[in-house]
PDB file of N, CA and C in Angstrom:
ATOM      1  N   UNK A   1      15.776  -5.926   5.024  1.00 78.00           N
ATOM      2  CA  UNK A   1      14.726  -6.857   4.593  1.00 78.00           C
ATOM      3  C   UNK A   1      13.630  -6.020   3.827  1.00 78.00           C
ATOM      4  N   UNK A   2      13.090  -6.563   2.779  1.00 95.00           N
ATOM      5  CA  UNK A   2      11.979  -5.870   2.096  1.00 95.00           C
ATOM      6  C   UNK A   2      10.654  -5.959   2.826  1.00 95.00           C
ATOM      7  N   UNK A   3       9.790  -5.060   2.417  1.00 97.00           N
ATOM      8  CA  UNK A   3       8.421  -5.055   2.894  1.00 97.00           C
ATOM      9  C   UNK A   3       7.521  -5.888   2.016  1.00 97.00           C
ATOM     10  N   UNK A   4       6.741  -6.813   2.573  1.00 98.00           N
ATOM     11  CA  UNK A   4       5.764  -7.554   1.764  1.00 98.00           C
ATOM     12  C   UNK A   4       4.549  -6.685   1.516  1.00 98.00           C
ATOM     13  N   UNK A   5       4.237  -6.455   0.242  1.00 98.00           N
ATOM     14  CA  UNK A   5       3.122  -5.566  -0.106  1.00 98.00           C
ATOM     15  C   UNK A   5       2.100  -6.262  -0.984  1.00 98.00           C
ATOM     16  N   UNK A   6       0.842  -6.137  -0.585  1.00 98.00           N
ATOM     17  CA  UNK A   6      -0.309  -6.649  -1.409  1.00 98.00           C
ATOM     18  C   UNK A   6      -1.317  -5.546  -1.662  1.00 98.00           C
ATOM     19  N   UNK A   7      -1.755  -5.466  -2.866  1.00 98.00           N
ATOM     20  CA  UNK A   7      -2.841  -4.573  -3.242  1.00 98.00           C
ATOM     21  C   UNK A   7      -3.961  -5.420  -3.830  1.00 98.00           C
ATOM     22  N   UNK A   8      -5.133  -5.314  -3.207  1.00 98.00           N
ATOM     23  CA  UNK A   8      -6.249  -6.145  -3.574  1.00 98.00           C
ATOM     24  C   UNK A   8      -7.496  -5.308  -3.863  1.00 98.00           C
ATOM     25  N   UNK A   9      -8.230  -5.632  -4.922  1.00 97.00           N
ATOM     26  CA  UNK A   9      -9.500  -4.996  -5.188  1.00 97.00           C
ATOM     27  C   UNK A   9     -10.584  -6.108  -5.111  1.00 97.00           C
ATOM     28  N   UNK A  10     -11.833  -5.722  -5.157  1.00 96.00           N
ATOM     29  CA  UNK A  10     -12.889  -6.805  -5.123  1.00 96.00           C
ATOM     30  C   UNK A  10     -12.780  -7.744  -6.345  1.00 96.00           C
ATOM     31  N   UNK A  11     -12.172  -7.271  -7.436  1.00 95.00           N
ATOM     32  CA  UNK A  11     -12.075  -8.091  -8.642  1.00 95.00           C
ATOM     33  C   UNK A  11     -10.787  -8.970  -8.701  1.00 95.00           C
ATOM     34  N   UNK A  12      -9.709  -8.512  -8.105  1.00 96.00           N
ATOM     35  CA  UNK A  12      -8.449  -9.253  -8.325  1.00 96.00           C
ATOM     36  C   UNK A  12      -7.343  -8.860  -7.393  1.00 96.00           C
ATOM     37  N   UNK A  13      -6.318  -9.669  -7.352  1.00 97.00           N
ATOM     38  CA  UNK A  13      -5.075  -9.342  -6.655  1.00 97.00           C
ATOM     39  C   UNK A  13      -4.272  -8.502  -7.677  1.00 97.00           C
ATOM     40  N   UNK A  14      -4.032  -7.259  -7.316  1.00 97.00           N
ATOM     41  CA  UNK A  14      -3.300  -6.355  -8.246  1.00 97.00           C
ATOM     42  C   UNK A  14      -1.813  -6.518  -8.111  1.00 97.00           C
ATOM     43  N   UNK A  15      -1.323  -6.574  -6.855  1.00 97.00           N
ATOM     44  CA  UNK A  15       0.132  -6.699  -6.612  1.00 97.00           C
ATOM     45  C   UNK A  15       0.304  -7.644  -5.448  1.00 97.00           C
ATOM     46  N   UNK A  16       1.443  -8.311  -5.441  1.00 98.00           N
ATOM     47  CA  UNK A  16       1.897  -9.194  -4.373  1.00 98.00           C
ATOM     48  C   UNK A  16       3.409  -9.296  -4.565  1.00 98.00           C
ATOM     49  N   UNK A  17       4.129  -8.367  -3.891  1.00 97.00           N
ATOM     50  CA  UNK A  17       5.584  -8.280  -4.126  1.00 97.00           C
ATOM     51  C   UNK A  17       6.372  -7.774  -2.956  1.00 97.00           C
ATOM     52  N   UNK A  18       7.602  -7.911  -2.973  1.00 97.00           N
ATOM     53  CA  UNK A  18       8.500  -7.339  -1.968  1.00 97.00           C
ATOM     54  C   UNK A  18       9.005  -6.011  -2.475  1.00 97.00           C
ATOM     55  N   UNK A  19       8.852  -4.969  -1.631  1.00 98.00           N
ATOM     56  CA  UNK A  19       9.267  -3.614  -1.987  1.00 98.00           C
ATOM     57  C   UNK A  19      10.015  -2.975  -0.842  1.00 98.00           C
ATOM     58  N   UNK A  20      10.594  -1.790  -1.095  1.00 98.00           N
ATOM     59  CA  UNK A  20      11.282  -1.068  -0.019  1.00 98.00           C
ATOM     60  C   UNK A  20      10.361  -0.226   0.816  1.00 98.00           C
ATOM     61  N   UNK A  21       9.448   0.559   0.166  1.00 97.00           N
ATOM     62  CA  UNK A  21       8.547   1.454   0.899  1.00 97.00           C
ATOM     63  C   UNK A  21       7.313   1.760   0.099  1.00 97.00           C
ATOM     64  N   UNK A  22       6.199   1.904   0.789  1.00 98.00           N
ATOM     65  CA  UNK A  22       4.910   2.345   0.136  1.00 98.00           C
ATOM     66  C   UNK A  22       4.421   3.561   0.869  1.00 98.00           C
ATOM     67  N   UNK A  23       4.029   4.622   0.138  1.00 98.00           N
ATOM     68  CA  UNK A  23       3.417   5.801   0.702  1.00 98.00           C
ATOM     69  C   UNK A  23       1.911   5.701   0.378  1.00 98.00           C
ATOM     70  N   UNK A  24       1.090   5.742   1.408  1.00 98.00           N
ATOM     71  CA  UNK A  24      -0.367   5.534   1.314  1.00 98.00           C
ATOM     72  C   UNK A  24      -1.165   6.804   1.594  1.00 98.00           C
ATOM     73  N   UNK A  25      -2.184   7.106   0.752  1.00 98.00           N
ATOM     74  CA  UNK A  25      -3.034   8.273   0.965  1.00 98.00           C
ATOM     75  C   UNK A  25      -4.084   7.978   2.075  1.00 98.00           C
ATOM     76  N   UNK A  26      -3.727   8.093   3.325  1.00 97.00           N
ATOM     77  CA  UNK A  26      -4.635   7.856   4.405  1.00 97.00           C
ATOM     78  C   UNK A  26      -5.648   9.022   4.580  1.00 97.00           C
ATOM     79  N   UNK A  27      -6.804   8.728   5.115  1.00 96.00           N
ATOM     80  CA  UNK A  27      -7.806   9.791   5.319  1.00 96.00           C
ATOM     81  C   UNK A  27      -7.343  10.888   6.271  1.00 96.00           C
ATOM     82  N   UNK A  28      -6.393  10.556   7.169  1.00 94.00           N
ATOM     83  CA  UNK A  28      -5.883  11.538   8.115  1.00 94.00           C
ATOM     84  C   UNK A  28      -4.510  12.132   7.570  1.00 94.00           C
ATOM     85  N   UNK A  29      -4.131  11.777   6.389  1.00 96.00           N
ATOM     86  CA  UNK A  29      -2.893  12.246   5.803  1.00 96.00           C
ATOM     87  C   UNK A  29      -2.071  11.066   5.212  1.00 96.00           C
ATOM     88  N   UNK A  30      -1.149  11.363   4.385  1.00 97.00           N
ATOM     89  CA  UNK A  30      -0.292  10.351   3.759  1.00 97.00           C
ATOM     90  C   UNK A  30       0.619   9.737   4.840  1.00 97.00           C
ATOM     91  N   UNK A  31       0.928   8.464   4.705  1.00 97.00           N
ATOM     92  CA  UNK A  31       1.879   7.820   5.617  1.00 97.00           C
ATOM     93  C   UNK A  31       2.739   6.841   4.845  1.00 97.00           C
ATOM     94  N   UNK A  32       3.968   6.699   5.240  1.00 97.00           N
ATOM     95  CA  UNK A  32       4.904   5.732   4.590  1.00 97.00           C
ATOM     96  C   UNK A  32       5.037   4.527   5.490  1.00 97.00           C
ATOM     97  N   UNK A  33       5.211   3.379   4.788  1.00 97.00           N
ATOM     98  CA  UNK A  33       5.350   2.091   5.478  1.00 97.00           C
ATOM     99  C   UNK A  33       6.660   1.409   4.955  1.00 97.00           C
ATOM    100  N   UNK A  34       7.524   1.111   5.925  1.00 97.00           N
ATOM    101  CA  UNK A  34       8.744   0.335   5.651  1.00 97.00           C
ATOM    102  C   UNK A  34       8.621  -0.979   6.409  1.00 97.00           C
ATOM    103  N   UNK A  35       9.529  -1.937   6.109  1.00 96.00           N
ATOM    104  CA  UNK A  35       9.581  -3.178   6.824  1.00 96.00           C
ATOM    105  C   UNK A  35       9.771  -2.905   8.324  1.00 96.00           C
ATOM    106  N   UNK A  36       9.007  -3.587   9.187  1.00 94.00           N
ATOM    107  CA  UNK A  36       9.121  -3.392  10.631  1.00 94.00           C
ATOM    108  C   UNK A  36       8.227  -2.328  11.234  1.00 94.00           C
ATOM    109  N   UNK A  37       7.357  -1.721  10.355  1.00 94.00           N
ATOM    110  CA  UNK A  37       6.427  -0.709  10.852  1.00 94.00           C
ATOM    111  C   UNK A  37       5.555  -1.281  11.912  1.00 94.00           C
ATOM    112  N   UNK A  38       5.181  -0.485  12.857  1.00 95.00           N
ATOM    113  CA  UNK A  38       4.224  -0.886  13.906  1.00 95.00           C
ATOM    114  C   UNK A  38       2.899  -1.258  13.289  1.00 95.00           C
ATOM    115  N   UNK A  39       2.255  -2.338  13.747  1.00 97.00           N
ATOM    116  CA  UNK A  39       0.943  -2.719  13.211  1.00 97.00           C
ATOM    117  C   UNK A  39      -0.148  -1.663  13.479  1.00 97.00           C
ATOM    118  N   UNK A  40      -0.961  -1.409  12.476  1.00 94.00           N
ATOM    119  CA  UNK A  40      -2.130  -0.565  12.576  1.00 94.00           C
ATOM    120  C   UNK A  40      -3.045  -0.687  11.336  1.00 94.00           C
ATOM    121  N   UNK A  41      -4.204  -0.086  11.433  1.00 97.00           N
ATOM    122  CA  UNK A  41      -5.130   0.004  10.314  1.00 97.00           C
ATOM    123  C   UNK A  41      -5.529   1.441  10.077  1.00 97.00           C
ATOM    124  N   UNK A  42      -5.844   1.769   8.801  1.00 97.00           N
ATOM    125  CA  UNK A  42      -6.276   3.104   8.483  1.00 97.00           C
ATOM    126  C   UNK A  42      -7.214   2.984   7.269  1.00 97.00           C
ATOM    127  N   UNK A  43      -8.184   3.937   7.259  1.00 98.00           N
ATOM    128  CA  UNK A  43      -8.958   4.068   6.019  1.00 98.00           C
ATOM    129  C   UNK A  43      -8.094   4.880   5.054  1.00 98.00           C
ATOM    130  N   UNK A  44      -8.388   4.717   3.766  1.00 97.00           N
ATOM    131  CA  UNK A  44      -7.642   5.446   2.746  1.00 97.00           C
ATOM    132  C   UNK A  44      -8.594   6.232   1.899  1.00 97.00           C
ATOM    133  N   UNK A  45      -8.082   7.358   1.371  1.00 97.00           N
ATOM    134  CA  UNK A  45      -8.864   8.214   0.541  1.00 97.00           C
ATOM    135  C   UNK A  45      -8.447   7.974  -0.939  1.00 97.00           C
ATOM    136  N   UNK A  46      -9.198   8.503  -1.856  1.00 98.00           N
ATOM    137  CA  UNK A  46      -8.820   8.412  -3.276  1.00 98.00           C
ATOM    138  C   UNK A  46      -7.492   9.132  -3.430  1.00 98.00           C
ATOM    139  N   UNK A  47      -6.549   8.552  -4.103  1.00 97.00           N
ATOM    140  CA  UNK A  47      -5.244   9.168  -4.291  1.00 97.00           C
ATOM    141  C   UNK A  47      -4.249   8.208  -4.888  1.00 97.00           C
ATOM    142  N   UNK A  48      -2.971   8.540  -4.793  1.00 98.00           N
ATOM    143  CA  UNK A  48      -1.905   7.769  -5.402  1.00 98.00           C
ATOM    144  C   UNK A  48      -1.100   7.015  -4.331  1.00 98.00           C
ATOM    145  N   UNK A  49      -0.960   5.708  -4.572  1.00 97.00           N
ATOM    146  CA  UNK A  49       0.015   4.904  -3.800  1.00 97.00           C
ATOM    147  C   UNK A  49       1.361   5.172  -4.468  1.00 97.00           C
ATOM    148  N   UNK A  50       2.397   5.412  -3.701  1.00 98.00           N
ATOM    149  CA  UNK A  50       3.733   5.526  -4.217  1.00 98.00           C
ATOM    150  C   UNK A  50       4.563   4.354  -3.787  1.00 98.00           C
ATOM    151  N   UNK A  51       5.013   3.555  -4.705  1.00 98.00           N
ATOM    152  CA  UNK A  51       5.734   2.259  -4.430  1.00 98.00           C
ATOM    153  C   UNK A  51       7.176   2.413  -4.838  1.00 98.00           C
ATOM    154  N   UNK A  52       8.106   2.303  -3.833  1.00 98.00           N
ATOM    155  CA  UNK A  52       9.493   2.298  -4.125  1.00 98.00           C
ATOM    156  C   UNK A  52      10.005   0.876  -3.993  1.00 98.00           C
ATOM    157  N   UNK A  53      10.528   0.352  -5.103  1.00 96.00           N
ATOM    158  CA  UNK A  53      11.016  -1.056  -5.054  1.00 96.00           C
ATOM    159  C   UNK A  53      12.356  -1.128  -4.368  1.00 96.00           C
ATOM    160  N   UNK A  54      13.182  -0.102  -4.473  1.00 95.00           N
ATOM    161  CA  UNK A  54      14.495  -0.100  -3.828  1.00 95.00           C
ATOM    162  C   UNK A  54      14.720   1.244  -3.118  1.00 95.00           C
ATOM    163  N   UNK A  55      15.542   1.283  -2.131  1.00 94.00           N
ATOM    164  CA  UNK A  55      15.865   2.502  -1.418  1.00 94.00           C
ATOM    165  C   UNK A  55      16.467   3.522  -2.360  1.00 94.00           C
ATOM    166  N   UNK A  56      15.943   4.718  -2.393  1.00 92.00           N
ATOM    167  CA  UNK A  56      16.428   5.802  -3.275  1.00 92.00           C
ATOM    168  C   UNK A  56      15.963   5.715  -4.676  1.00 92.00           C
ATOM    169  N   UNK A  57      15.190   4.678  -4.971  1.00 93.00           N
ATOM    170  CA  UNK A  57      14.698   4.473  -6.351  1.00 93.00           C
ATOM    171  C   UNK A  57      13.495   5.300  -6.658  1.00 93.00           C
ATOM    172  N   UNK A  58      13.183   5.471  -7.909  1.00 96.00           N
ATOM    173  CA  UNK A  58      12.014   6.256  -8.325  1.00 96.00           C
ATOM    174  C   UNK A  58      10.731   5.493  -7.876  1.00 96.00           C
ATOM    175  N   UNK A  59       9.767   6.281  -7.492  1.00 97.00           N
ATOM    176  CA  UNK A  59       8.522   5.660  -7.002  1.00 97.00           C
ATOM    177  C   UNK A  59       7.555   5.447  -8.176  1.00 97.00           C
ATOM    178  N   UNK A  60       6.906   4.276  -8.161  1.00 97.00           N
ATOM    179  CA  UNK A  60       5.890   3.983  -9.168  1.00 97.00           C
ATOM    180  C   UNK A  60       4.537   4.447  -8.526  1.00 97.00           C
ATOM    181  N   UNK A  61       3.683   5.077  -9.354  1.00 98.00           N
ATOM    182  CA  UNK A  61       2.406   5.576  -8.896  1.00 98.00           C
ATOM    183  C   UNK A  61       1.281   4.624  -9.326  1.00 98.00           C
ATOM    184  N   UNK A  62       0.465   4.290  -8.343  1.00 98.00           N
ATOM    185  CA  UNK A  62      -0.743   3.490  -8.618  1.00 98.00           C
ATOM    186  C   UNK A  62      -1.920   4.225  -8.086  1.00 98.00           C
ATOM    187  N   UNK A  63      -2.868   4.582  -8.922  1.00 98.00           N
ATOM    188  CA  UNK A  63      -4.063   5.310  -8.514  1.00 98.00           C
ATOM    189  C   UNK A  63      -5.058   4.374  -7.841  1.00 98.00           C
ATOM    190  N   UNK A  64      -5.512   4.749  -6.654  1.00 98.00           N
ATOM    191  CA  UNK A  64      -6.526   3.909  -5.931  1.00 98.00           C
ATOM    192  C   UNK A  64      -7.716   4.766  -5.521  1.00 98.00           C
ATOM    193  N   UNK A  65      -8.804   4.099  -5.271  1.00 97.00           N
ATOM    194  CA  UNK A  65     -10.003   4.761  -4.769  1.00 97.00           C
ATOM    195  C   UNK A  65     -10.495   4.010  -3.527  1.00 97.00           C
ATOM    196  N   UNK A  66     -10.564   4.708  -2.414  1.00 95.00           N
ATOM    197  CA  UNK A  66     -11.118   4.239  -1.169  1.00 95.00           C
ATOM    198  C   UNK A  66     -10.602   2.919  -0.701  1.00 95.00           C
ATOM    199  N   UNK A  67     -10.950   2.567   0.517  1.00 97.00           N
ATOM    200  CA  UNK A  67     -10.581   1.269   1.085  1.00 97.00           C
ATOM    201  C   UNK A  67      -9.915   1.340   2.400  1.00 97.00           C
ATOM    202  N   UNK A  68      -9.136   0.294   2.698  1.00 98.00           N
ATOM    203  CA  UNK A  68      -8.442   0.125   3.964  1.00 98.00           C
ATOM    204  C   UNK A  68      -6.970  -0.263   3.744  1.00 98.00           C
ATOM    205  N   UNK A  69      -6.153   0.175   4.679  1.00 98.00           N
ATOM    206  CA  UNK A  69      -4.738  -0.243   4.720  1.00 98.00           C
ATOM    207  C   UNK A  69      -4.530  -0.971   6.023  1.00 98.00           C
ATOM    208  N   UNK A  70      -3.871  -2.112   5.966  1.00 98.00           N
ATOM    209  CA  UNK A  70      -3.563  -2.836   7.213  1.00 98.00           C
ATOM    210  C   UNK A  70      -2.062  -3.160   7.225  1.00 98.00           C
ATOM    211  N   UNK A  71      -1.401  -2.775   8.275  1.00 97.00           N
ATOM    212  CA  UNK A  71      -0.010  -3.063   8.480  1.00 97.00           C
ATOM    213  C   UNK A  71       0.075  -4.110   9.586  1.00 97.00           C
ATOM    214  N   UNK A  72       0.698  -5.257   9.314  1.00 97.00           N
ATOM    215  CA  UNK A  72       0.841  -6.331  10.319  1.00 97.00           C
ATOM    216  C   UNK A  72       2.306  -6.702  10.302  1.00 97.00           C
ATOM    217  N   UNK A  73       2.699  -7.683  11.115  1.00 94.00           N
ATOM    218  CA  UNK A  73       4.031  -8.151  11.106  1.00 94.00           C
ATOM    219  C   UNK A  73       4.410  -8.829   9.828  1.00 94.00           C
ATOM    220  N   UNK A  74       3.446  -9.235   9.008  1.00 95.00           N
ATOM    221  CA  UNK A  74       3.674  -9.820   7.691  1.00 95.00           C
ATOM    222  C   UNK A  74       3.896  -8.808   6.588  1.00 95.00           C
ATOM    223  N   UNK A  75       3.490  -7.541   6.797  1.00 97.00           N
ATOM    224  CA  UNK A  75       3.637  -6.518   5.762  1.00 97.00           C
ATOM    225  C   UNK A  75       2.441  -5.608   5.672  1.00 97.00           C
ATOM    226  N   UNK A  76       2.287  -4.993   4.471  1.00 98.00           N
ATOM    227  CA  UNK A  76       1.224  -4.056   4.180  1.00 98.00           C
ATOM    228  C   UNK A  76       0.228  -4.657   3.205  1.00 98.00           C
ATOM    229  N   UNK A  77      -1.065  -4.582   3.581  1.00 98.00           N
ATOM    230  CA  UNK A  77      -2.136  -4.996   2.651  1.00 98.00           C
ATOM    231  C   UNK A  77      -3.040  -3.809   2.441  1.00 98.00           C
ATOM    232  N   UNK A  78      -3.240  -3.480   1.195  1.00 98.00           N
ATOM    233  CA  UNK A  78      -4.208  -2.437   0.803  1.00 98.00           C
ATOM    234  C   UNK A  78      -5.412  -3.140   0.195  1.00 98.00           C
ATOM    235  N   UNK A  79      -6.593  -2.872   0.779  1.00 98.00           N
ATOM    236  CA  UNK A  79      -7.871  -3.395   0.226  1.00 98.00           C
ATOM    237  C   UNK A  79      -8.544  -2.148  -0.398  1.00 98.00           C
ATOM    238  N   UNK A  80      -8.420  -1.968  -1.692  1.00 98.00           N
ATOM    239  CA  UNK A  80      -8.953  -0.763  -2.358  1.00 98.00           C
ATOM    240  C   UNK A  80     -10.222  -1.115  -3.138  1.00 98.00           C
ATOM    241  N   UNK A  81     -11.101  -0.099  -3.180  1.00 97.00           N
ATOM    242  CA  UNK A  81     -12.288  -0.266  -4.011  1.00 97.00           C
ATOM    243  C   UNK A  81     -11.959  -0.391  -5.500  1.00 97.00           C
ATOM    244  N   UNK A  82     -10.999   0.421  -5.912  1.00 97.00           N
ATOM    245  CA  UNK A  82     -10.522   0.370  -7.326  1.00 97.00           C
ATOM    246  C   UNK A  82      -9.017   0.705  -7.354  1.00 97.00           C
ATOM    247  N   UNK A  83      -8.314   0.137  -8.324  1.00 96.00           N
ATOM    248  CA  UNK A  83      -6.955   0.457  -8.558  1.00 96.00           C
ATOM    249  C   UNK A  83      -6.674   0.432 -10.050  1.00 96.00           C
ATOM    250  N   UNK A  84      -5.852   1.425 -10.489  1.00 90.00           N
ATOM    251  CA  UNK A  84      -5.528   1.524 -11.889  1.00 90.00           C
ATOM    252  C   UNK A  84      -4.013   1.658 -12.119  1.00 90.00           C
TER     253      UNK A  84
END
């Protein structure tokens, strides 16, 4: 099953899609999220989100600045101050 992924900034919804895995630049270190990950929240630092749409596929890089990551049973939501 794919992971439901949303990337939101104060201005807009940047992404809302099903992906294989997202690697997030957490303030305590990078972490990867797959479908079925245990629920938790983390602050994020300025850095690159790495989004893999399929297993073993090339990762797309999205530059983000600050914010929060929330993993729930519904998926991963990134609330970023900025995304490019």
